[in-house]
mmCIF file of C-alpha atoms in Angstrom:
data_model
loop_
_atom_site.group_PDB
_atom_site.id
_atom_site.type_symbol
_atom_site.label_atom_id
_atom_site.label_comp_id
_atom_site.label_asym_id
_atom_site.label_seq_id
_atom_site.Cartn_x
_atom_site.Cartn_y
_atom_site.Cartn_z
ATOM 1 C CA CYS N 1 -57.352 29.932 -38.319
ATOM 2 C CA PHE N 2 -56.786 27.502 -35.478
ATOM 3 C CA VAL N 3 -56.252 28.784 -31.954
ATOM 4 C CA SER N 4 -56.273 27.346 -28.455
ATOM 5 C CA SER N 5 -56.335 29.010 -25.061
ATOM 6 C CA VAL N 6 -53.235 27.329 -23.712
ATOM 7 C CA PRO N 7 -50.383 25.399 -25.406
ATOM 8 C CA GLU N 8 -50.494 21.750 -26.325
ATOM 9 C CA GLU N 9 -54.215 21.394 -26.950
ATOM 10 C CA GLY N 10 -53.625 19.947 -30.421
ATOM 11 C CA LYS N 11 -54.230 22.781 -32.793
ATOM 12 C CA SER N 12 -51.038 22.319 -34.769
ATOM 13 C CA ALA N 13 -51.642 18.621 -35.252
ATOM 14 C CA LEU N 14 -55.264 19.360 -36.309
ATOM 15 C CA ALA N 15 -54.079 22.108 -38.706
ATOM 16 C CA THR N 16 -51.663 19.680 -40.346
ATOM 17 C CA SER N 17 -54.227 16.907 -40.566
ATOM 18 C CA LEU N 18 -56.884 19.173 -42.095
ATOM 19 C CA SER N 19 -54.477 20.554 -44.587
ATOM 20 C CA ARG N 20 -53.463 17.022 -45.731
ATOM 21 C CA VAL N 21 -57.012 15.754 -45.925
ATOM 22 C CA SER N 22 -58.141 18.788 -47.840
ATOM 23 C CA ALA N 23 -55.222 18.505 -50.265
ATOM 24 C CA ALA N 24 -56.108 14.764 -50.838
ATOM 25 C CA SER N 25 -59.529 15.894 -52.098
ATOM 26 C CA GLY N 26 -57.821 17.947 -54.823
ATOM 27 C CA ARG N 27 -57.944 21.382 -53.137
ATOM 28 C CA ARG N 28 -55.023 23.849 -53.236
ATOM 29 C CA ILE N 29 -53.996 24.232 -49.669
ATOM 30 C CA CYS N 30 -51.556 26.555 -47.868
ATOM 31 C CA LEU N 31 -50.520 25.933 -44.271
ATOM 32 C CA VAL N 32 -48.939 28.869 -42.491
ATOM 33 C CA ASP N 33 -47.157 28.467 -39.123
ATOM 34 C CA CYS N 34 -47.876 31.781 -37.327
ATOM 35 C CA ASP N 35 -46.417 30.610 -34.011
ATOM 36 C CA LEU N 36 -43.115 32.479 -34.302
ATOM 37 C CA ARG N 37 -42.058 31.563 -30.730
ATOM 38 C CA ARG N 38 -42.894 27.825 -30.579
ATOM 39 C CA PRO N 39 -43.307 26.714 -34.148
ATOM 40 C CA GLN N 40 -44.386 23.114 -34.925
ATOM 41 C CA GLN N 41 -45.373 22.894 -38.541
ATOM 42 C CA HIS N 42 -41.849 22.440 -39.880
ATOM 43 C CA ARG N 43 -41.432 19.353 -37.726
ATOM 44 C CA PHE N 44 -44.763 17.906 -38.718
ATOM 45 C CA VAL N 45 -44.133 18.119 -42.436
ATOM 46 C CA GLY N 46 -40.350 17.656 -42.276
ATOM 47 C CA VAL N 47 -39.101 20.952 -43.696
ATOM 48 C CA LYS N 48 -36.586 23.466 -42.464
ATOM 49 C CA ARG N 49 -37.881 26.066 -40.125
ATOM 50 C CA SER N 50 -36.166 28.954 -41.879
ATOM 51 C CA PRO N 51 -36.503 30.819 -44.061
ATOM 52 C CA GLY N 52 -40.144 31.345 -43.200
ATOM 53 C CA LEU N 53 -42.849 33.809 -42.209
ATOM 54 C CA ALA N 54 -40.517 35.845 -39.910
ATOM 55 C CA GLU N 55 -38.084 36.467 -42.787
ATOM 56 C CA TYR N 56 -40.936 37.296 -45.190
ATOM 57 C CA LEU N 57 -42.422 39.839 -42.666
ATOM 58 C CA ALA N 58 -38.940 41.282 -42.037
ATOM 59 C CA GLN N 59 -38.675 41.683 -45.773
ATOM 60 C CA THR N 60 -35.507 39.532 -46.068
ATOM 61 C CA ALA N 61 -37.174 36.733 -47.995
ATOM 62 C CA SER N 62 -39.749 36.525 -50.800
ATOM 63 C CA ILE N 63 -42.893 34.451 -50.820
ATOM 64 C CA GLU N 64 -41.182 32.083 -53.181
ATOM 65 C CA ASP N 65 -38.226 31.721 -50.689
ATOM 66 C CA ILE N 66 -40.431 30.719 -47.859
ATOM 67 C CA SER N 67 -43.014 28.433 -49.631
ATOM 68 C CA VAL N 68 -42.253 24.742 -49.348
ATOM 69 C CA VAL N 69 -44.323 22.090 -51.051
ATOM 70 C CA ASP N 70 -44.940 18.947 -48.977
ATOM 71 C CA GLU N 71 -44.056 16.331 -51.517
ATOM 72 C CA VAL N 72 -46.419 13.699 -50.007
ATOM 73 C CA THR N 73 -49.548 15.836 -50.063
ATOM 74 C CA GLY N 74 -48.861 18.867 -52.249
ATOM 75 C CA VAL N 75 -49.667 21.219 -49.380
ATOM 76 C CA VAL N 76 -47.751 24.490 -49.592
ATOM 77 C CA VAL N 77 -46.234 25.062 -46.091
ATOM 78 C CA ILE N 78 -44.874 28.365 -44.879
ATOM 79 C CA PRO N 79 -42.842 27.593 -41.800
ATOM 80 C CA ALA N 80 -42.503 30.102 -39.034
ATOM 81 C CA GLY N 81 -38.863 31.057 -39.713
ATOM 82 C CA GLY N 82 -36.210 32.179 -37.339
ATOM 83 C CA ASP N 83 -36.533 33.736 -33.980
ATOM 84 C CA VAL N 84 -37.748 37.256 -33.760
ATOM 85 C CA PRO N 85 -37.913 39.441 -30.612
ATOM 86 C CA ASN N 86 -41.056 41.305 -31.854
ATOM 87 C CA SER N 87 -43.436 38.644 -33.160
ATOM 88 C CA GLY N 88 -46.552 40.505 -32.021
ATOM 89 C CA THR N 89 -45.523 43.616 -33.947
ATOM 90 C CA ILE N 90 -44.634 41.931 -37.129
ATOM 91 C CA LEU N 91 -47.806 39.708 -37.087
ATOM 92 C CA GLN N 92 -49.998 42.767 -36.938
ATOM 93 C CA SER N 93 -48.213 44.502 -39.781
ATOM 94 C CA GLN N 94 -49.731 45.489 -43.099
ATOM 95 C CA ARG N 95 -47.360 43.041 -44.702
ATOM 96 C CA MET N 96 -48.996 40.154 -42.840
ATOM 97 C CA LYS N 97 -52.528 41.344 -43.695
ATOM 98 C CA ASP N 98 -51.465 41.596 -47.361
ATOM 99 C CA LEU N 99 -49.996 38.112 -47.257
ATOM 100 C CA VAL N 100 -53.123 36.597 -45.829
ATOM 101 C CA ALA N 101 -55.148 38.264 -48.548
ATOM 102 C CA GLN N 102 -52.734 37.211 -51.337
ATOM 103 C CA LEU N 103 -52.714 33.592 -50.098
ATOM 104 C CA GLY N 104 -56.506 33.685 -49.955
ATOM 105 C CA GLU N 105 -56.710 34.514 -53.651
ATOM 106 C CA LYS N 106 -54.160 31.896 -54.689
ATOM 107 C CA PHE N 107 -55.379 28.894 -52.564
ATOM 108 C CA ASP N 108 -58.690 27.099 -51.948
ATOM 109 C CA LEU N 109 -57.894 26.988 -48.221
ATOM 110 C CA VAL N 110 -55.386 28.858 -46.083
ATOM 111 C CA ILE N 111 -54.865 27.357 -42.628
ATOM 112 C CA LEU N 112 -53.199 29.695 -40.065
ATOM 113 C CA ASP N 113 -51.732 27.925 -37.098
ATOM 114 C CA THR N 114 -51.321 30.335 -34.227
ATOM 115 C CA PRO N 115 -49.856 30.339 -30.736
ATOM 116 C CA ALA N 116 -52.046 29.886 -27.687
ATOM 117 C CA ILE N 117 -54.013 33.059 -27.117
ATOM 118 C CA MET N 118 -53.857 33.201 -23.288
ATOM 119 C CA ALA N 119 -50.044 33.168 -23.427
ATOM 120 C CA LEU N 120 -49.557 35.779 -26.173
ATOM 121 C CA ALA N 121 -51.449 38.392 -28.024
ATOM 122 C CA ASP N 122 -50.037 37.002 -31.313
ATOM 123 C CA GLY N 123 -52.824 34.510 -31.804
ATOM 124 C CA LEU N 124 -55.514 37.111 -31.347
ATOM 125 C CA VAL N 125 -53.907 39.322 -33.882
ATOM 126 C CA VAL N 126 -53.812 36.573 -36.534
ATOM 127 C CA ALA N 127 -57.342 35.415 -35.616
ATOM 128 C CA ASN N 128 -58.578 38.896 -36.379
ATOM 129 C CA MET N 129 -57.185 38.619 -39.878
ATOM 130 C CA ALA N 130 -58.757 35.237 -40.698
ATOM 131 C CA GLU N 131 -61.974 34.702 -42.347
ATOM 132 C CA ALA N 132 -63.006 32.144 -39.729
ATOM 133 C CA THR N 133 -61.477 30.970 -36.505
ATOM 134 C CA ILE N 134 -61.783 27.568 -34.690
ATOM 135 C CA MET N 135 -60.693 27.138 -31.155
ATOM 136 C CA LEU N 136 -59.458 23.865 -29.685
ATOM 137 C CA VAL N 137 -59.950 23.062 -25.986
ATOM 138 C CA GLN N 138 -58.359 19.932 -24.578
ATOM 139 C CA TRP N 139 -60.882 17.705 -22.857
ATOM 140 C CA GLU N 140 -60.534 17.468 -19.124
ATOM 141 C CA ARG N 141 -57.345 19.537 -19.059
ATOM 142 C CA THR N 142 -58.214 23.122 -19.974
ATOM 143 C CA PRO N 143 -60.143 24.814 -17.140
ATOM 144 C CA ARG N 144 -63.590 25.987 -18.222
ATOM 145 C CA GLU N 145 -62.908 29.523 -17.021
ATOM 146 C CA VAL N 146 -59.715 29.727 -19.145
ATOM 147 C CA ALA N 147 -61.679 28.579 -22.254
ATOM 148 C CA GLU N 148 -64.434 31.081 -21.606
ATOM 149 C CA THR N 149 -61.893 33.876 -21.158
ATOM 150 C CA ALA N 150 -60.211 32.923 -24.435
ATOM 151 C CA VAL N 151 -63.580 32.984 -26.215
ATOM 152 C CA ARG N 152 -64.339 36.456 -24.831
ATOM 153 C CA ASN N 153 -60.814 37.632 -25.864
ATOM 154 C CA LEU N 154 -61.317 36.341 -29.400
ATOM 155 C CA ARG N 155 -64.641 38.098 -29.692
ATOM 156 C CA GLY N 156 -63.203 41.223 -28.237
ATOM 157 C CA ALA N 157 -60.365 41.070 -30.831
ATOM 158 C CA GLY N 158 -62.954 40.934 -33.622
ATOM 159 C CA ALA N 159 -62.205 37.346 -34.665
ATOM 160 C CA ASN N 160 -64.956 35.366 -36.390
ATOM 161 C CA LEU N 161 -65.148 32.467 -34.011
ATOM 162 C CA ILE N 162 -67.151 29.745 -35.811
ATOM 163 C CA GLY N 163 -66.749 26.967 -33.315
ATOM 164 C CA VAL N 164 -64.960 25.321 -30.386
ATOM 165 C CA LEU N 165 -63.701 21.820 -30.722
ATOM 166 C CA LEU N 166 -62.848 19.376 -27.888
ATOM 167 C CA SER N 167 -59.458 17.844 -28.510
ATOM 168 C CA GLN N 168 -57.859 14.657 -27.176
ATOM 169 C CA VAL N 169 -61.121 13.242 -25.862
ATOM 170 C CA ASN N 170 -60.821 9.989 -23.952
ATOM 171 C CA GLN N 171 -63.705 8.137 -25.529
ATOM 172 C CA ARG N 172 -63.832 5.365 -23.023
ATOM 173 C CA LYS N 173 -64.035 7.816 -20.086
ATOM 174 C CA GLN N 174 -66.413 10.064 -22.030
ATOM 175 C CA ALA N 175 -68.724 7.136 -22.622
ATOM 176 C CA THR N 176 -69.234 6.872 -18.794
ATOM 177 C CA TYR N 177 -70.956 10.249 -18.881
ATOM 178 C CA GLY N 178 -73.918 8.789 -20.658
ATOM 179 C CA TYR N 179 -73.119 10.003 -24.216
ATOM 180 C CA SER N 180 -71.677 6.701 -25.422
ATOM 181 C CA SER N 181 -73.822 6.606 -28.567
ATOM 182 C CA TYR N 182 -72.064 9.871 -29.730
ATOM 183 C CA GLY N 183 -68.702 8.065 -29.730
ATOM 184 C CA TYR N 184 -69.714 6.183 -32.826
ATOM 185 C CA TYR N 185 -69.645 9.392 -34.845
ATOM 186 C CA TYR N 186 -66.025 10.225 -33.858
#
């Protein structure tokens, strides 16, 4: 599961990239856009937004109806679907928990792309269902206090936070901090 504390820290782009790289290595990958209010995955992979996760959770579409195969990579994408007024409620439903478990049995890797957790509880709900959660923090943009609060919130929600990644690092500027040799490894 990929989360961020605030919007636009790069989690959706990273989720897409990881899904594509993993699929290129021959793994069976499913990418689920769990951001029902500001979805991005349908744009990144060039599929229709709906039907998607929202329709599946509302029981108006089947898993087959909402699963789209990215023809370039073979990644199975489940877009967010149409607008719903109660995204937090349907994301914490038993149907969502069952879907995550079902996908986990069928695929080698299931990547859940969530909304920013400081804006909505939706991301915390999904992170709690995931086997592992990675939080992105945008370098020099996200205030430290916000990121620390997000980490506390994730832990309080029962998420298995396995790491925090800095995103959108300006390597030239970062090199001026005296860590320039680490830039080689990026």
